[in-house]
Coordinates of C-alpha atoms and ligand atoms in Angstrom, one line a residue:
M699 CA 20.5 13.0 22.7
A700 CA 22.4 10.0 23.6
K701 CA 22.4 7.4 21.1
F702 CA 22.6 3.9 22.2
E703 CA 25.0 1.4 20.3
Y704 CA 23.1 -1.8 19.3
A705 CA 24.9 -5.0 18.2
P706 CA 23.8 -6.4 14.9
A707 CA 20.5 -8.5 15.2
P708 CA 19.9 -9.8 11.8
E709 CA 16.9 -12.1 11.2
S710 CA 17.7 -15.3 9.6
R711 CA 16.7 -15.8 5.9
A712 CA 17.0 -19.5 6.2
V713 CA 13.3 -19.8 6.6
V714 CA 12.7 -18.7 3.0
N715 CA 13.0 -20.9 0.0
I716 CA 13.6 -18.7 -3.0
R717 CA 13.4 -20.4 -6.4
P718 CA 15.8 -19.6 -9.1
S719 CA 13.0 -18.8 -11.5
Y720 CA 9.3 -18.6 -11.4
G721 CA 6.4 -19.1 -13.7
L722 CA 2.8 -17.9 -13.6
F723 CA 0.1 -19.2 -11.3
I724 CA -2.7 -20.0 -13.6
G725 CA -5.5 -22.3 -12.9
G726 CA -4.0 -23.6 -9.7
E727 CA -0.7 -24.4 -11.0
F728 CA 2.7 -22.7 -11.8
V729 CA 2.9 -22.7 -15.6
E730 CA 5.4 -21.6 -18.1
S731 CA 4.8 -18.5 -20.1
T732 CA 3.6 -18.8 -23.7
G733 CA 6.4 -16.2 -24.3
D734 CA 9.8 -16.0 -23.3
S735 CA 10.2 -12.5 -21.7
T736 CA 11.5 -12.5 -18.3
F737 CA 13.1 -10.0 -15.8
K738 CA 15.0 -10.0 -12.4
T739 CA 13.8 -9.0 -9.0
I740 CA 16.5 -7.8 -6.8
S741 CA 17.0 -6.9 -3.2
P742 CA 16.8 -3.1 -3.0
S743 CA 19.3 -3.1 0.1
S744 CA 22.3 -5.1 -1.6
E745 CA 21.1 -5.3 -5.4
E746 CA 21.4 -9.0 -4.9
V747 CA 19.4 -10.9 -7.6
L748 CA 16.7 -13.0 -5.9
A749 CA 15.1 -14.5 -8.9
E750 CA 14.1 -14.5 -12.5
I751 CA 10.5 -13.7 -13.0
T752 CA 8.3 -14.1 -15.9
E753 CA 6.7 -11.2 -17.8
A754 CA 3.2 -12.4 -18.8
G755 CA 2.1 -11.5 -22.3
E756 CA -1.3 -11.2 -23.8
A757 CA -1.8 -14.8 -24.4
D758 CA -0.8 -15.6 -20.8
I759 CA -3.5 -13.2 -19.6
D760 CA -6.2 -14.6 -21.9
L761 CA -5.4 -18.0 -20.3
A762 CA -5.6 -16.6 -16.7
V763 CA -8.8 -14.8 -17.3
R764 CA -10.2 -17.8 -18.9
A765 CA -9.3 -20.1 -16.0
A766 CA -10.8 -17.4 -13.6
R767 CA -14.0 -17.5 -15.6
R768 CA -14.1 -21.3 -15.6
A769 CA -13.9 -21.1 -11.9
F770 CA -16.5 -18.6 -11.4
D771 CA -18.9 -20.3 -13.7
G772 CA -17.9 -23.5 -12.2
P773 CA -17.0 -24.6 -8.7
W774 CA -16.5 -21.3 -7.0
G775 CA -19.8 -19.8 -8.3
R776 CA -21.7 -22.9 -6.9
L777 CA -20.4 -22.6 -3.2
S778 CA -22.3 -20.9 -0.6
G779 CA -21.1 -18.1 1.3
A780 CA -20.5 -20.1 4.4
E781 CA -18.3 -22.5 2.2
R782 CA -16.4 -19.6 0.6
G783 CA -15.7 -18.3 4.0
K784 CA -14.0 -21.6 5.1
Y785 CA -11.4 -21.1 2.3
L786 CA -10.8 -17.6 3.6
F787 CA -10.3 -18.7 7.2
R788 CA -8.0 -21.3 6.0
I789 CA -5.9 -18.7 3.8
A790 CA -5.8 -16.5 6.9
R791 CA -4.5 -19.2 9.1
I792 CA -1.8 -20.3 6.8
L793 CA -0.6 -16.6 6.5
Q794 CA -0.3 -16.7 10.5
E795 CA 1.4 -20.0 10.3
R796 CA 3.9 -19.0 7.7
A797 CA 4.3 -15.5 8.9
R798 CA 7.7 -15.3 9.4
E799 CA 8.5 -16.8 6.0
F800 CA 6.5 -14.1 4.3
A801 CA 8.1 -11.1 6.6
V802 CA 11.4 -12.5 5.5
L803 CA 10.5 -12.6 2.0
E804 CA 8.9 -9.2 1.9
T805 CA 11.8 -7.5 3.5
L806 CA 14.3 -9.1 1.1
D807 CA 12.2 -8.1 -2.0
N808 CA 10.9 -4.8 -0.9
G809 CA 13.7 -3.5 1.3
K810 CA 11.5 -2.5 4.2
P811 CA 12.6 -3.0 8.0
I812 CA 12.0 -6.6 9.2
K813 CA 10.2 -5.3 12.3
E814 CA 7.6 -3.6 10.0
S815 CA 6.9 -6.4 7.6
R816 CA 6.7 -8.7 10.8
D817 CA 4.6 -6.6 12.9
V818 CA 2.6 -4.6 10.5
D819 CA 2.3 -5.9 6.9
I820 CA 1.9 -9.8 7.6
P821 CA -0.3 -9.6 10.6
L822 CA -2.7 -6.9 8.9
A823 CA -2.7 -9.2 5.6
A824 CA -3.9 -12.3 7.7
A825 CA -6.5 -10.0 9.5
H826 CA -8.0 -8.9 6.2
F827 CA -8.5 -12.5 5.3
F828 CA -10.1 -13.2 8.7
Y829 CA -12.4 -10.1 8.5
H830 CA -13.6 -10.9 5.1
A831 CA -14.0 -14.5 5.8
G832 CA -16.5 -13.5 8.3
W833 CA -18.7 -11.3 5.7
A834 CA -18.8 -14.2 3.3
D835 CA -22.0 -15.7 4.4
K836 CA -23.5 -12.4 5.8
L837 CA -23.6 -10.4 2.6
E838 CA -27.4 -10.4 2.2
H839 CA -27.6 -8.8 5.5
A840 CA -25.0 -6.0 4.8
G841 CA -27.2 -3.3 3.2
L842 CA -25.6 -3.8 -0.2
S843 CA -28.8 -4.3 -2.3
G844 CA -28.6 -0.5 -3.1
G845 CA -32.4 -0.2 -2.6
S846 CA -33.2 -2.9 -5.3
G847 CA -34.3 -5.6 -2.7
Q848 CA -32.1 -8.1 -4.8
P849 CA -29.6 -10.1 -2.8
P850 CA -26.1 -9.0 -3.7
R851 CA -24.2 -11.1 -6.2
P852 CA -20.6 -11.4 -7.4
I853 CA -19.5 -9.3 -10.3
G854 CA -17.3 -11.8 -12.1
V855 CA -13.8 -12.0 -13.2
V856 CA -11.7 -9.1 -11.3
G857 CA -8.5 -7.8 -12.7
Q858 CA -6.5 -6.4 -10.0
V859 CA -3.1 -4.5 -10.3
I860 CA -1.1 -3.4 -7.2
P861 CA 2.1 -1.5 -6.2
W862 CA 5.2 -2.5 -4.5
N863 CA 5.0 -0.5 -1.2
F864 CA 3.0 -3.2 0.7
P865 CA 3.0 -6.1 -1.7
L866 CA 1.3 -8.7 0.3
L867 CA -1.0 -6.2 2.2
M868 CA -2.2 -4.6 -1.0
L869 CA -2.8 -8.1 -2.3
S870 CA -4.9 -9.1 0.7
W871 CA -6.8 -5.7 0.3
K872 CA -7.8 -6.8 -3.1
I873 CA -8.1 -10.6 -2.9
A874 CA -10.0 -11.0 0.3
P875 CA -13.0 -9.0 -0.4
A876 CA -13.2 -10.2 -4.0
L877 CA -13.5 -13.8 -2.8
A878 CA -15.7 -13.1 0.2
A879 CA -18.1 -11.7 -2.4
G880 CA -17.8 -14.6 -4.7
N881 CA -15.7 -13.1 -7.4
T882 CA -12.8 -14.9 -9.1
V883 CA -9.4 -12.8 -9.6
V884 CA -6.4 -12.4 -11.8
L885 CA -3.8 -10.2 -9.8
K886 CA -0.7 -8.6 -11.2
P887 CA 1.9 -7.6 -8.6
S888 CA 4.5 -4.9 -9.2
K889 CA 7.5 -5.9 -11.1
T890 CA 10.0 -4.8 -8.2
T891 CA 8.1 -6.9 -5.7
P892 CA 6.6 -10.1 -6.9
L893 CA 7.9 -12.7 -4.4
T894 CA 5.4 -12.7 -1.8
A895 CA 2.4 -12.8 -4.2
L896 CA 4.1 -15.9 -5.7
L897 CA 4.4 -17.5 -2.3
F898 CA 0.6 -16.5 -1.9
A899 CA -0.1 -18.5 -4.9
E900 CA 1.5 -21.5 -2.9
V901 CA -0.9 -20.8 0.0
C902 CA -3.9 -21.0 -2.3
Q903 CA -2.6 -24.4 -3.4
Q904 CA -2.0 -25.4 0.2
A905 CA -5.6 -24.2 1.1
D906 CA -7.1 -26.5 -1.7
L907 CA -8.7 -23.4 -3.2
P908 CA -10.4 -24.4 -6.4
A909 CA -8.4 -24.2 -9.6
G910 CA -8.6 -20.6 -11.2
V911 CA -10.1 -18.8 -8.3
V912 CA -7.0 -16.8 -7.9
N913 CA -4.5 -16.4 -10.6
I914 CA -1.2 -14.3 -10.5
I915 CA 0.5 -13.1 -13.4
T916 CA 3.7 -11.2 -12.9
G917 CA 5.0 -8.6 -15.3
T918 CA 5.5 -4.8 -16.2
G919 CA 3.2 -2.0 -16.5
R920 CA 2.7 -3.4 -19.9
T921 CA 1.3 -6.6 -18.3
G922 CA -1.0 -4.5 -16.1
A923 CA -2.3 -2.7 -19.2
H924 CA -3.2 -5.9 -21.0
L925 CA -5.0 -7.3 -18.1
I926 CA -7.0 -4.1 -17.7
R927 CA -8.1 -4.0 -21.4
H928 CA -9.0 -7.7 -21.4
P929 CA -12.6 -7.9 -22.7
G930 CA -13.2 -11.0 -20.1
V931 CA -12.5 -8.7 -17.0
D932 CA -15.6 -7.7 -15.5
K933 CA -14.2 -5.2 -13.0
I934 CA -10.9 -3.3 -12.3
A935 CA -9.3 -3.0 -8.9
F936 CA -6.2 -0.8 -9.1
T937 CA -3.8 0.7 -6.5
G938 CA -1.0 2.8 -7.6
S939 CA 0.1 6.2 -9.0
T940 CA -2.6 8.9 -10.0
E941 CA -0.9 9.1 -13.4
V942 CA -1.7 5.5 -14.1
G943 CA -5.0 5.4 -12.7
K944 CA -6.1 8.1 -15.0
D945 CA -4.7 6.0 -17.9
I946 CA -6.8 3.1 -16.8
A947 CA -9.9 5.3 -16.3
R948 CA -9.5 6.5 -20.0
S949 CA -8.9 3.3 -21.3
I950 CA -12.1 1.5 -19.8
A951 CA -14.3 4.6 -20.4
G952 CA -17.2 3.5 -22.5
T953 CA -17.0 -0.2 -21.5
R954 CA -19.1 -1.9 -19.1
K955 CA -16.2 -2.4 -16.8
R956 CA -16.4 -1.2 -13.3
A957 CA -13.3 0.1 -11.4
T958 CA -12.0 1.2 -8.0
L959 CA -9.0 3.3 -8.1
E960 CA -6.7 3.9 -4.9
L961 CA -4.2 6.5 -6.0
G962 CA -1.5 8.8 -4.5
G963 CA -1.8 11.3 -1.9
K964 CA 0.0 14.4 -0.2
A965 CA -1.5 14.4 3.2
A966 CA -1.2 17.0 5.8
N967 CA -0.3 16.2 9.4
I968 CA -1.7 19.1 11.4
V969 CA -0.1 20.1 14.6
F970 CA -1.9 22.6 17.0
D971 CA -0.2 24.5 19.7
D972 CA -2.2 22.7 22.3
A973 CA -1.2 19.1 21.2
A974 CA 1.0 16.9 23.2
I975 CA 4.3 17.8 21.3
D976 CA 6.4 14.8 22.1
Q977 CA 3.5 12.6 21.2
A978 CA 3.0 14.5 18.1
V979 CA 6.5 14.2 17.2
E980 CA 6.2 10.3 17.3
G981 CA 3.3 10.8 15.0
I982 CA 5.0 12.9 12.4
V983 CA 7.9 10.3 12.6
N984 CA 5.6 7.6 12.0
G985 CA 3.6 9.5 9.4
I986 CA 6.4 10.1 7.1
F987 CA 9.3 7.7 8.0
F988 CA 7.4 4.7 8.2
N989 CA 8.0 2.3 5.3
Q990 CA 10.8 4.8 4.0
G991 CA 7.8 7.1 3.5
H992 CA 6.7 4.8 0.5
V993 CA 3.1 5.1 1.8
C994 CA 0.1 6.7 -0.3
C995 CA -1.3 8.0 3.0
A996 CA 2.0 9.3 4.5
G997 CA 2.0 12.7 6.4
S998 CA 4.1 14.2 3.8
R999 CA 3.2 17.8 4.7
L1000 CA 3.6 18.9 8.1
L1001 CA 1.4 21.7 8.9
V1002 CA 2.5 23.3 12.4
Q1003 CA 1.0 26.1 14.1
E1004 CA 3.4 29.2 13.8
N1005 CA 3.9 29.7 17.8
V1006 CA 5.2 26.2 18.3
A1007 CA 7.0 25.6 15.0
D1008 CA 10.6 26.1 16.3
D1009 CA 9.9 23.8 19.2
V1010 CA 8.3 21.2 16.9
I1011 CA 11.1 21.1 14.6
M1012 CA 13.8 21.2 17.1
R1013 CA 12.5 18.1 18.8
L1014 CA 11.8 16.5 15.5
K1015 CA 15.4 16.8 14.4
R1016 CA 16.7 15.4 17.6
R1017 CA 14.4 12.5 17.4
L1018 CA 15.5 11.7 13.7
Q1019 CA 18.9 11.6 14.8
T1020 CA 18.1 8.6 16.7
L1021 CA 16.7 6.6 13.8
R1022 CA 18.6 3.7 12.7
L1023 CA 19.0 3.4 9.0
G1024 CA 20.5 0.4 7.4
D1025 CA 20.1 -3.3 6.7
P1026 CA 16.3 -4.1 6.7
M1027 CA 16.9 -7.8 8.1
D1028 CA 18.2 -6.3 11.3
K1029 CA 15.5 -6.2 14.0
N1030 CA 16.7 -2.8 15.2
T1031 CA 16.5 -1.0 11.8
D1032 CA 14.1 1.8 11.7
V1033 CA 14.6 3.0 8.0
G1034 CA 15.4 0.4 5.3
A1035 CA 16.2 0.8 1.5
I1036 CA 14.4 2.7 -1.1
N1037 CA 12.6 0.2 -3.3
S1038 CA 14.0 0.6 -6.6
A1039 CA 16.8 2.9 -8.3
A1040 CA 14.0 4.5 -10.2
Q1041 CA 12.1 5.5 -7.0
L1042 CA 15.5 6.9 -5.6
A1043 CA 16.0 8.9 -8.7
R1044 CA 12.6 10.4 -8.2
I1045 CA 13.1 11.3 -4.7
R1046 CA 16.6 12.9 -5.4
E1047 CA 15.1 14.9 -8.4
L1048 CA 12.1 16.3 -6.4
T1049 CA 14.3 17.1 -3.4
S1050 CA 16.7 19.1 -5.6
V1051 CA 13.8 20.9 -7.0
G1052 CA 12.8 21.7 -3.4
E1053 CA 16.3 23.3 -3.0
A1054 CA 16.1 25.1 -6.2
E1055 CA 12.8 26.5 -5.2
G1056 CA 14.2 28.0 -2.1
A1057 CA 13.3 25.7 0.8
T1058 CA 15.8 24.7 3.5
R1059 CA 17.0 21.1 3.6
W1060 CA 18.1 19.2 6.5
S1061 CA 18.9 15.6 6.6
A1062 CA 19.4 13.3 9.5
P1063 CA 23.1 12.5 9.8
C1064 CA 23.6 8.9 8.9
V1065 CA 26.1 6.8 7.0
L1066 CA 24.3 5.3 4.0
P1067 CA 25.4 1.8 2.8
E1068 CA 27.5 1.6 -0.3
R1069 CA 25.4 -0.9 -2.1
G1070 CA 21.6 -0.6 -2.6
F1071 CA 19.5 2.4 -2.8
W1072 CA 19.2 4.6 0.2
F1073 CA 18.2 8.0 1.3
A1074 CA 18.3 9.8 4.7
P1075 CA 15.4 11.1 6.3
T1076 CA 15.1 14.7 5.2
I1077 CA 13.1 17.7 6.4
F1078 CA 12.5 20.9 4.3
T1079 CA 11.4 24.0 6.2
G1080 CA 10.4 27.4 4.6
V1081 CA 8.1 25.5 2.3
S1082 CA 5.3 27.6 0.5
Q1083 CA 2.1 26.1 -1.0
A1084 CA 3.2 26.6 -4.5
H1085 CA 6.6 24.6 -4.1
R1086 CA 6.6 21.4 -6.0
I1087 CA 7.5 19.6 -2.8
A1088 CA 4.3 20.7 -1.4
Q1089 CA 2.1 19.7 -4.1
E1090 CA 3.7 16.5 -5.5
E1091 CA 3.8 13.1 -4.1
I1092 CA 7.5 12.3 -3.3
F1093 CA 6.9 8.8 -2.0
G1094 CA 10.3 8.8 0.2
P1095 CA 11.4 9.9 3.6
V1096 CA 11.1 13.5 3.0
L1097 CA 8.8 15.9 4.9
S1098 CA 7.7 19.4 3.7
V1099 CA 7.1 21.6 6.7
L1100 CA 4.5 24.7 6.4
T1101 CA 3.2 26.7 9.2
F1102 CA -0.3 28.3 9.9
R1103 CA -1.8 30.4 12.4
T1104 CA -5.5 29.6 12.6
P1105 CA -7.6 26.6 12.3
Q1106 CA -9.2 28.0 9.2
E1107 CA -5.8 28.6 7.6
A1108 CA -4.9 25.1 8.4
V1109 CA -7.8 23.6 6.6
A1110 CA -7.3 25.9 3.6
K1111 CA -3.6 24.9 3.3
A1112 CA -4.5 21.0 3.9
N1113 CA -7.0 20.9 1.3
N1114 CA -4.9 23.0 -1.2
T1115 CA -3.5 19.7 -3.2
P1116 CA -5.1 17.7 -6.0
Y1117 CA -5.3 14.8 -3.6
G1118 CA -7.3 13.9 -0.8
L1119 CA -6.3 10.7 0.8
S1120 CA -5.7 11.3 4.4
A1121 CA -5.0 13.6 7.1
G1122 CA -3.9 14.0 10.7
I1123 CA -4.9 16.3 13.5
W1124 CA -3.0 17.0 16.9
T1125 CA -4.8 18.8 19.4
E1126 CA -6.3 18.4 22.9
K1127 CA -9.8 19.7 21.9
G1128 CA -12.3 17.3 20.9
S1129 CA -14.5 19.9 19.3
R1130 CA -11.6 21.2 17.0
I1131 CA -11.0 17.5 16.0
L1132 CA -14.7 17.3 14.9
W1133 CA -14.6 20.6 13.1
M1134 CA -11.4 19.9 11.4
A1135 CA -12.5 16.4 10.5
D1136 CA -15.5 17.8 8.8
Q1137 CA -13.7 20.4 6.9
L1138 CA -10.8 18.3 5.5
R1139 CA -11.4 16.9 2.1
A1140 CA -9.7 13.6 2.9
G1141 CA -11.0 9.8 2.9
V1142 CA -9.3 9.2 6.2
V1143 CA -8.7 11.6 9.0
W1144 CA -6.6 10.4 12.1
A1145 CA -6.7 12.2 15.4
N1146 CA -3.8 12.3 17.8
T1147 CA -2.4 9.2 15.8
F1148 CA -1.4 8.5 12.1
N1149 CA -0.9 5.6 9.9
R1150 CA -3.5 3.2 11.7
F1151 CA -4.8 0.5 9.7
D1152 CA -7.9 -2.2 10.4
P1153 CA -9.7 -4.1 7.9
T1154 CA -13.0 -3.1 9.5
S1155 CA -12.4 0.6 8.5
P1156 CA -13.0 1.9 4.9
F1157 CA -9.9 3.2 3.1
G1158 CA -10.0 5.4 0.2
G1159 CA -9.7 8.9 -1.5
Y1160 CA -11.3 12.2 -2.7
K1161 CA -10.3 14.2 -5.8
E1162 CA -7.3 12.7 -7.5
S1163 CA -6.7 10.0 -4.7
G1164 CA -9.1 7.8 -6.5
Y1165 CA -12.5 6.5 -6.0
G1166 CA -14.1 3.6 -4.3
R1167 CA -13.2 2.4 -0.9
E1168 CA -11.3 -0.8 0.5
G1169 CA -12.0 -2.4 3.8
G1170 CA -15.0 -2.3 6.1
R1171 CA -18.7 -3.0 4.8
H1172 CA -18.2 -0.1 2.2
G1173 CA -15.2 -2.1 0.7
L1174 CA -17.5 -4.9 -0.3
E1175 CA -19.8 -2.7 -2.1
G1176 CA -17.2 -2.6 -5.0
Y1177 CA -17.3 -6.5 -5.5
V1178 CA -21.0 -7.0 -5.8
T1179 CA -23.8 -6.1 -8.1
T1180 CA -27.7 -6.4 -7.7
G1181 CA -28.0 -6.9 -11.5
A1182 CA -27.4 -10.0 -13.6
T1183 CA -24.2 -11.6 -13.8
R1184 CA -22.6 -12.5 -17.3
Ligands
LIG983 P1 2.5 2.6 -10.3 O1 1.2 3.3 -10.8 O2 3.8 3.0 -11.4 O3 2.2 1.1 -10.7 C1 1.1 0.5 -10.0 C2 0.9 -1.0 -10.6 O4 0.4 -0.7 -11.9 C3 2.1 -1.7 -10.9 O5 1.9 -3.2 -10.6 C4 2.7 -1.6 -12.3 O6 3.2 -2.5 -12.9 C5 1.2 -1.2 -12.9 N1 1.0 -0.6 -14.2 C6 1.9 0.6 -14.5 N2 1.4 1.2 -15.8 C7 0.3 0.3 -15.9 C8 -0.7 0.8 -17.0 N3 -0.6 1.5 -17.7 N4 -1.8 -0.1 -16.9 C9 -2.1 -0.8 -15.9 N5 -1.1 -1.2 -15.0 C10 0.1 -0.6 -15.0 O7 2.9 2.8 -8.8 P2 4.0 2.3 -7.9 O8 5.0 3.1 -8.2 O9 3.8 0.9 -8.0 O10 3.2 2.7 -6.4 C11 3.3 3.9 -5.9 C12 2.0 4.5 -6.0 O11 1.0 3.8 -5.5 C13 1.9 5.8 -5.3 O12 1.5 7.0 -6.0 C14 1.1 5.7 -4.1 O13 0.4 6.7 -3.5 C15 0.3 4.6 -4.7 N6 -0.6 3.9 -3.6 C16 -1.9 4.3 -3.3 C17 -2.5 3.5 -2.3 C18 -3.9 3.7 -1.9 O14 -4.7 2.8 -1.2 N7 -4.5 4.7 -2.4 C19 -1.7 2.5 -1.6 C20 -0.3 2.1 -2.0 C21 0.0 3.1 -3.0

């Protein structure tokens, strides 16, 4: 296939103003930590140091939780739903106004292509605030009373911990519903991607959000663990790996804390022989190479019907040769940088295991930049269900291909992982889509598309992909109670 040559089209970074160092956002202000521990956040595409970030300790977390409690017991708790909604609308509009700034900052800190942060992450983050703003004054009519007849009430102070793959978007999935329902929050972004959360703190100031309603504390996993364990936190909302999710569930067992856990995935993208093959190939590419495969619901296992497998793989390889890997700030880039050296090491380790276990590896021919963290889009064929690359989340641009003959075999293979977050079905037959969707143990099932997100649609997992839902009316359930609040 002819490959077009593109002139460089870099987005300007002049729109962002990154400070040399950042404190913590507690009680409506940026404050210094009580300790002196810091770390650097770097740009994964160049390894350039972007800023010095504070690692919050226990005393800082205590201050943040107390600030959130004061806001909950004070001004925020006294507001009507309609008034809370106004703040959420204001935040949504500011996110739209500052969208370019957020997109550039996200791409610098995360390594994802600017066209994705510009066209997906930031618009969806704003959409989450708009959507939940609309719920704030309608909660009594949302069927959230659980049969008690009592109006739903906020839970209190929510401790929220998020990963690095969609930093601002995961923040909005957490903060928007929590605030709409009347809670206050302490949120910890990932160590490798704190900058858009810190810019969001400025948005809270710009929106005149009452002090303490949103607190942002930066740090490592240790900071997250302290937040989870703090006795003043009423509810935990966590998105991250299944391993850490299990730790969290263990650490809060026996307490009165509630939790929603959004964890890992190993989704099957299932292609039948009657599917529109070129369309399916686009869906496979979007399913696993969008955001470098750093997507919890990525279609990381391709299940393709045996009689079309050779054709699908041939077209897929041809398509992958046209993907442009490189500078994430270039508007023509399709595949950006791997988020961290640690994540790159994990991808390399698991792909070596795939080869050692006998699968056949093919990587798209592309020149990897010398600096930064990079991994070429890669496909493994000849994968069996027992292979680690068919069972474990690689969280990178790596696709494991398996085949099947009958719909029953496709279902059995699709469900044969510890996870159950998402799945995709490609077929012309509506009845087959409905039958498959019914059989698949996955929280989200896409038909003839993949990786489509909308704030109105609940998202969440089965099995080791976690519990609770985010988005839609169901997502609000995790942020209200019909019992007395503390
Ligand atoms: P991670 O579990 O290592 O870290 C997630 C967050 O938890 C980070 O902020 C981290 O600092 C913090 N943390 C680490 N150890 C902790 C502890 N013991 N207690 C409390 N907090 C702790 O995950 P990651 O590498 O940042 O993100 C990738 C993972 O996230 C993947 O497994 C992916 O599937 C998952 N994810 C799930 C969803 C979903 O909605 N289901 C969405 C995005 C990502």
